[in-house]
Amino acid sequence: MKSNNLPRFFTFTHAWSVTPVIAKFIACTSLIVSVPFAQAAQCSYTIPDNWNNGFKTEIVIENDTDQNLNDWSIELAWNQGISLQNSWNGQFDCNDTGCIITSQGHTVHANQSFGLGFVASKNGLAEEVVISLSGDICTNSGQTPPDAVTETGLWQLDNAESLLSYVSVKKDHVAELNQFVSPSSEAPALSGSIDADGLVKLAVDLNSVSTGVDIRNSRILDLLFETDLLPTAYFSTQVDHSLLSSLEIGIPTIHNLTGEVSLHGVNQEVSLDVLVVKLATGKVNVSTLTPMIIDSNTFDMDYGIEALRVVANLSSIGEAVPVYFNLTFLTAQQDSFQPVVKAEKPATPTQLSASVLSSDSKAQLNWNDNSNNETHYLVRFKPLDGSWQTAAELASNSSFYESGLPESGEFDYKVIALNNSVPSEPSNIERIVVTQTDPIARGMQLYKSGCAGCHGSEAGGLGSFPALNTERDIQTMIDIITTTMPYGTPSACDEQCATDIAAYLQTLWPAPLTCDVGVAPVAYGARQLKILTQTEYQNTVEDLLGVNFEVSDGLSPDSQVGFFINNTHASVQPSNYSNYLLVAEEVSQWVADNDFSPALSCAGVDEDCANKLVDELAPKIFRRPLTQDESQNYRLIATGFFHNGDIEAGMLLALEGLLSSPQFIYRHELGEPNPSNSELDADAFELTSWEMATFLSYTFTGSTPDQQLWQAAERDELRDEANITAHANRLAGSAKSVLGDFVGSWLGTGSLEVATKDQNFYPGFAQLVPAMKAEMNETFSYIMTEPDERFSSLYTANFTFVNQLLAEHYNIAGVTGDEMQKVDTTERGGILANGAFMSRWAEVAESHPILRSVRVRRRMLCQDQPDPPAGTFEAREQRLAELSDMLQDPATTNRLKYHSLTEGQPCSNCHEKYINPMGFGMEDFDAVGKIRSNDKNGNVIDASGILYAPEKYAEVSDSVAFNGAKQLGAVIADLSSAQSCLPQQMFRYVMGVGHDSVDPSSEEDRRLSETEQIGYMCEIDTLTDAMMQNSPRAMLEKFGSLKSVRYRKAWSRND
């Protein structure tokens, strides 16, 4: 790839607020010409730090002109004998009398300033440091001494040069350093002040904790710090007000500090030794000589520590951590001094009393509200031998609390008043002895004490531990809890305990949402921007520019949500934008090397050709007409205005800018207000014809709009449903590639090559993989696009597509050649009884009934089959060892193997009905998708099966018997669960969001509002009706005219 070595700058601004919390950028291209300079800037310096043996100097170059300054140099002189220690933002060539400083590639931009600097050693110099700056770049050449600093007795923490961290130890010996780091443009992590009376206050924003892992950060905030209510920690102490002013520069001193820490609703006195050193006049550093020890038990945090340990599946986490800080304070002027404001401590609640209301099995607390400044009250409790945990957060002026109780046990309660993050001293502790209560209250207490650490406080799931807040079979749940929970100590919860927990969990199960036009008369989609996927990018540059080589592999990897590639909620960051720049350069250079053909039809690379690039090609790249400003800017660039008339260089740069612009990188689905459309709410938006053309084209063809769509958009015809439907009907016949991508992702067959096989049994499988993938893609796309095919064909079709190689593998006669051909079959056909599906979900030498069954239930029936509980795979390995002799017996069938592996607890809870019976019914297909009646050892295949819970996962008492994969397909074809599942899967694939969630697999999933979900459920019903009353093609075509496609809102999505 060539480089044109031209200066190029891209300015990014937030252009649209797609949601209240998400904005993505739009870029415009601007170029600034770099020209020679002569004494074009002001050069000045300061010496902010000056100690006995050295000093730090900061230099600022202020460019007050409209020209960039490149390849600049500065001559610096200093007292003889000084030597350079280190430097930044320039090339320093120094001796004992000074330095020559050169740009090292750094540009001083027009009307901006640029900073550089160094640290030097005095090497015994006794006199004052004297520095002078000169050079062609500087208008001033004399000495520019630093401003005098006068210490005022007021000191402000310099957050940028201060750090607070702690060390956490897990698994007894693995130490991790966690820090409090200020996010850019947000409030500082640390705030501190020392006033004239010597009162020291340090505030720590606990939300700024950084462990290096986002999910770990969120767990610490939620489970340990509880920052929703207690976001700030404080340390305060008193020092002699004259201490800092009396320090000598560069001479460290040790001081013992005794102060108070306010953390997690607890005040605690601490004592520690600190090292204090004055770095310069008005600048003091304070650091820990011995760490401050924070004990989780002291601060009511050991319950949170245990929750973190369980969630992370760790053997241990240290309960006491050393805290270290390195703080820099600068003297402050009276008018700029900002003392840390720590709220006044509330008065302590007194006379706490506690009793049990036997009538409704509740604990009742009463106390005296003595404070007049509290913002909240905390109620905390702990079992007799347990840890303090938060039971409730109450509003100010509270003096009463009730809560459910377990059946028996002893519990201590205390109450703390809060003024923001500042706690009172705790009330007296009262103990409640519980003798009886109702099952739901018992279950809630048992769940919160024994289950919430793994499954979440609201049963939403954490990490690999599944969510329990959705409907499921009650008895199965009770059996699983009784035999396997709590994790690691299953004997701790008997059947009554499990029954109570199940009773409580049922109260968390939401009623299933259905379409309700009273709630959502119009289904609105979300305003959003979608990054082109790698495939879409490749298709687009091929269609627009004639590119004939692979370029998309240079882009950042696509995001995946669930089964599908989904860039809807991804965004281009500075860290990965360079990839788009590099690919744009590569593509543009290739186009220029080919005289801009076939992208443009030009007689030569001249001004007419440059105008064609702006007037004809640029709109196709942006997928809309250019604005007047865009057209003017790109025309200036393309016609060589910034390259001394070199049009080829200008066109090359203009094309690079177009291809690296967010207007090209993103698909826009934002819409605009349309008051004349009476269907729209006041806060709704309608996609423009240009946005609809883009949606239709990428949805059906995976590439940029064709000429017919472009002309329809020019005439603004794509706001009309009839016109949209006509184009959807036309384009559906071109959807083969997109449909192949969809089914390959949906059923996992797109990655069939990862399902490697034992070469001793299947030596030619690798050669079959392309044909098997093509078989699935051809079969699915044929059924989806042929108007006469019906939904049932997906599971019951008596045809498939093969070439000669695959036909010979399947023992199908009469097929020759490499092309895929439609052939009639009896034992295979559709997407289930299909070689690609059966091979993908199999072992290297045998079938895998568990994998097949779980994929059918999750992907074809859209049922939430939970993942195995923690520890299952270790137990499976142990069971394999126990069954070694049986498994090596040639008479042992695959069915018997998996039955024996899963017949015991905890496996049987799911395998006995949900998994094994359906999986065993697909044993008539071997590991490479061939029909069989005997296995490799000659054993007769038993493919009898039962599909339990065919419609709803919770209704396990319902079942349908079948024999073999083809019969299972016939069963599935008649299920409403399967009939609505395909539209649900395709809706997520097309829209970038599911009908009920953004990303259900993410622990940070953003939740859809109930109104948004109900609207999407109506869309699923519309798609399902079109498919079942007409054909899968009718459903596919219907996507173009969905209201949620045409009409959008800036939905608020809660984390």
mmCIF file of N, CA and C in Angstrom, residues 532-581:
data_model
loop_
_atom_site.group_PDB
_atom_site.id
_atom_site.type_symbol
_atom_site.label_atom_id
_atom_site.label_comp_id
_atom_site.label_asym_id
_atom_site.label_seq_id
_atom_site.Cartn_x
_atom_site.Cartn_y
_atom_site.Cartn_z
ATOM 1 N N LEU A 532 -21.101 -0.787 9.397
ATOM 2 C CA LEU A 532 -21.087 -1.828 8.379
ATOM 3 C C LEU A 532 -20.296 -3.031 8.884
ATOM 4 N N THR A 533 -20.853 -4.219 8.708
ATOM 5 C CA THR A 533 -20.084 -5.418 9.036
ATOM 6 C C THR A 533 -18.962 -5.581 8.018
ATOM 7 N N GLN A 534 -18.029 -6.448 8.327
ATOM 8 C CA GLN A 534 -16.940 -6.677 7.382
ATOM 9 C C GLN A 534 -17.474 -7.146 6.027
ATOM 10 N N THR A 535 -18.475 -8.026 6.055
ATOM 11 C CA THR A 535 -19.051 -8.509 4.796
ATOM 12 C C THR A 535 -19.739 -7.374 4.051
ATOM 13 N N GLU A 536 -20.512 -6.559 4.760
ATOM 14 C CA GLU A 536 -21.192 -5.431 4.116
ATOM 15 C C GLU A 536 -20.183 -4.441 3.537
ATOM 16 N N TYR A 537 -19.106 -4.183 4.262
ATOM 17 C CA TYR A 537 -18.077 -3.271 3.776
ATOM 18 C C TYR A 537 -17.459 -3.823 2.489
ATOM 19 N N GLN A 538 -17.103 -5.096 2.509
ATOM 20 C CA GLN A 538 -16.484 -5.705 1.333
ATOM 21 C C GLN A 538 -17.435 -5.656 0.137
ATOM 22 N N ASN A 539 -18.692 -6.050 0.356
ATOM 23 C CA ASN A 539 -19.660 -6.020 -0.741
ATOM 24 C C ASN A 539 -19.822 -4.610 -1.293
ATOM 25 N N THR A 540 -19.814 -3.633 -0.409
ATOM 26 C CA THR A 540 -20.064 -2.252 -0.821
ATOM 27 C C THR A 540 -18.934 -1.707 -1.687
ATOM 28 N N VAL A 541 -17.687 -1.911 -1.265
ATOM 29 C CA VAL A 541 -16.581 -1.375 -2.073
ATOM 30 C C VAL A 541 -16.436 -2.151 -3.379
ATOM 31 N N GLU A 542 -16.830 -3.406 -3.376
ATOM 32 C CA GLU A 542 -16.825 -4.146 -4.643
ATOM 33 C C GLU A 542 -17.863 -3.573 -5.610
ATOM 34 N N ASP A 543 -19.068 -3.298 -5.097
ATOM 35 C CA ASP A 543 -20.144 -2.814 -5.963
ATOM 36 C C ASP A 543 -19.936 -1.367 -6.390
ATOM 37 N N LEU A 544 -19.412 -0.537 -5.504
ATOM 38 C CA LEU A 544 -19.238 0.877 -5.826
ATOM 39 C C LEU A 544 -17.974 1.157 -6.612
ATOM 40 N N LEU A 545 -16.894 0.464 -6.265
ATOM 41 C CA LEU A 545 -15.576 0.827 -6.777
ATOM 42 C C LEU A 545 -14.949 -0.237 -7.660
ATOM 43 N N GLY A 546 -15.549 -1.415 -7.731
ATOM 44 C CA GLY A 546 -14.978 -2.486 -8.532
ATOM 45 C C GLY A 546 -13.801 -3.178 -7.882
ATOM 46 N N VAL A 547 -13.618 -3.029 -6.575
ATOM 47 C CA VAL A 547 -12.504 -3.664 -5.869
ATOM 48 C C VAL A 547 -12.578 -5.173 -6.064
ATOM 49 N N ASN A 548 -11.463 -5.787 -6.409
ATOM 50 C CA ASN A 548 -11.464 -7.216 -6.713
ATOM 51 C C ASN A 548 -10.537 -8.010 -5.795
ATOM 52 N N PHE A 549 -10.297 -7.484 -4.572
ATOM 53 C CA PHE A 549 -9.464 -8.200 -3.607
ATOM 54 C C PHE A 549 -10.042 -7.971 -2.213
ATOM 55 N N GLU A 550 -9.640 -8.825 -1.278
ATOM 56 C CA GLU A 550 -10.189 -8.777 0.075
ATOM 57 C C GLU A 550 -9.589 -7.606 0.843
ATOM 58 N N VAL A 551 -10.448 -6.713 1.325
ATOM 59 C CA VAL A 551 -9.974 -5.566 2.100
ATOM 60 C C VAL A 551 -10.549 -5.547 3.518
ATOM 61 N N SER A 552 -11.691 -6.197 3.724
ATOM 62 C CA SER A 552 -12.390 -6.049 5.000
ATOM 63 C C SER A 552 -11.667 -6.712 6.161
ATOM 64 N N ASP A 553 -10.729 -7.634 5.863
ATOM 65 C CA ASP A 553 -10.019 -8.271 6.969
ATOM 66 C C ASP A 553 -9.084 -7.300 7.678
ATOM 67 N N GLY A 554 -8.883 -6.109 7.107
ATOM 68 C CA GLY A 554 -8.097 -5.090 7.791
ATOM 69 C C GLY A 554 -8.896 -4.255 8.751
ATOM 70 N N LEU A 555 -10.226 -4.433 8.763
ATOM 71 C CA LEU A 555 -11.091 -3.673 9.665
ATOM 72 C C LEU A 555 -11.094 -4.300 11.057
ATOM 73 N N SER A 556 -11.622 -3.562 12.006
ATOM 74 C CA SER A 556 -11.781 -4.115 13.349
ATOM 75 C C SER A 556 -12.784 -5.261 13.309
ATOM 76 N N PRO A 557 -12.612 -6.273 14.162
ATOM 77 C CA PRO A 557 -13.545 -7.409 14.146
ATOM 78 C C PRO A 557 -14.978 -6.961 14.408
ATOM 79 N N ASP A 558 -15.929 -7.664 13.805
ATOM 80 C CA ASP A 558 -17.337 -7.400 14.069
ATOM 81 C C ASP A 558 -17.694 -7.803 15.492
ATOM 82 N N SER A 559 -18.756 -7.194 16.006
ATOM 83 C CA SER A 559 -19.303 -7.607 17.294
ATOM 84 C C SER A 559 -20.291 -8.748 17.068
ATOM 85 N N GLN A 560 -20.439 -9.592 18.062
ATOM 86 C CA GLN A 560 -21.419 -10.673 17.981
ATOM 87 C C GLN A 560 -22.326 -10.597 19.184
ATOM 88 N N VAL A 561 -23.631 -10.638 18.933
ATOM 89 C CA VAL A 561 -24.631 -10.659 19.986
ATOM 90 C C VAL A 561 -25.458 -11.914 19.790
ATOM 91 N N GLY A 562 -25.420 -12.806 20.767
ATOM 92 C CA GLY A 562 -26.122 -14.068 20.614
ATOM 93 C C GLY A 562 -25.527 -14.870 19.470
ATOM 94 N N PHE A 563 -26.357 -15.262 18.533
ATOM 95 C CA PHE A 563 -25.903 -16.093 17.423
ATOM 96 C C PHE A 563 -25.354 -15.269 16.257
ATOM 97 N N PHE A 564 -25.610 -13.955 16.251
ATOM 98 C CA PHE A 564 -25.424 -13.184 15.030
ATOM 99 C C PHE A 564 -24.366 -12.097 15.152
ATOM 100 N N ILE A 565 -23.703 -11.827 14.021
ATOM 101 C CA ILE A 565 -22.879 -10.638 13.896
ATOM 102 C C ILE A 565 -23.802 -9.436 14.030
ATOM 103 N N ASN A 566 -23.440 -8.492 14.886
ATOM 104 C CA ASN A 566 -24.357 -7.390 15.177
ATOM 105 C C ASN A 566 -23.537 -6.186 15.617
ATOM 106 N N ASN A 567 -23.377 -5.222 14.713
ATOM 107 C CA ASN A 567 -22.619 -4.010 15.020
ATOM 108 C C ASN A 567 -23.516 -2.845 15.409
ATOM 109 N N THR A 568 -24.796 -3.128 15.701
ATOM 110 C CA THR A 568 -25.738 -2.051 15.988
ATOM 111 C C THR A 568 -25.324 -1.245 17.204
ATOM 112 N N HIS A 569 -24.798 -1.910 18.211
ATOM 113 C CA HIS A 569 -24.489 -1.210 19.453
ATOM 114 C C HIS A 569 -22.986 -1.037 19.653
ATOM 115 N N ALA A 570 -22.240 -1.277 18.581
ATOM 116 C CA ALA A 570 -20.808 -0.997 18.607
ATOM 117 C C ALA A 570 -20.577 0.436 18.139
ATOM 118 N N SER A 571 -19.414 0.962 18.390
ATOM 119 C CA SER A 571 -19.076 2.303 17.923
ATOM 120 C C SER A 571 -17.597 2.344 17.573
ATOM 121 N N VAL A 572 -17.268 3.230 16.656
ATOM 122 C CA VAL A 572 -15.876 3.409 16.264
ATOM 123 C C VAL A 572 -15.188 4.263 17.308
ATOM 124 N N GLN A 573 -14.119 3.726 17.869
ATOM 125 C CA GLN A 573 -13.343 4.427 18.883
ATOM 126 C C GLN A 573 -12.020 4.886 18.269
ATOM 127 N N PRO A 574 -11.391 5.900 18.882
ATOM 128 C CA PRO A 574 -10.082 6.322 18.362
ATOM 129 C C PRO A 574 -9.092 5.169 18.237
ATOM 130 N N SER A 575 -9.212 4.181 19.136
ATOM 131 C CA SER A 575 -8.263 3.067 19.126
ATOM 132 C C SER A 575 -8.416 2.170 17.906
ATOM 133 N N ASN A 576 -9.626 2.106 17.323
ATOM 134 C CA ASN A 576 -9.803 1.242 16.151
ATOM 135 C C ASN A 576 -10.115 2.018 14.882
ATOM 136 N N TYR A 577 -10.264 3.334 14.986
ATOM 137 C CA TYR A 577 -10.541 4.125 13.786
ATOM 138 C C TYR A 577 -9.379 4.062 12.798
ATOM 139 N N SER A 578 -8.169 3.875 13.323
ATOM 140 C CA SER A 578 -7.011 3.797 12.431
ATOM 141 C C SER A 578 -7.152 2.655 11.430
ATOM 142 N N ASN A 579 -7.850 1.581 11.822
ATOM 143 C CA ASN A 579 -8.058 0.476 10.883
ATOM 144 C C ASN A 579 -8.882 0.928 9.679
ATOM 145 N N TYR A 580 -9.909 1.747 9.950
ATOM 146 C CA TYR A 580 -10.727 2.252 8.851
ATOM 147 C C TYR A 580 -9.927 3.198 7.958
ATOM 148 N N LEU A 581 -9.045 3.980 8.569
ATOM 149 C CA LEU A 581 -8.194 4.870 7.781
ATOM 150 C C LEU A 581 -7.266 4.075 6.869
#
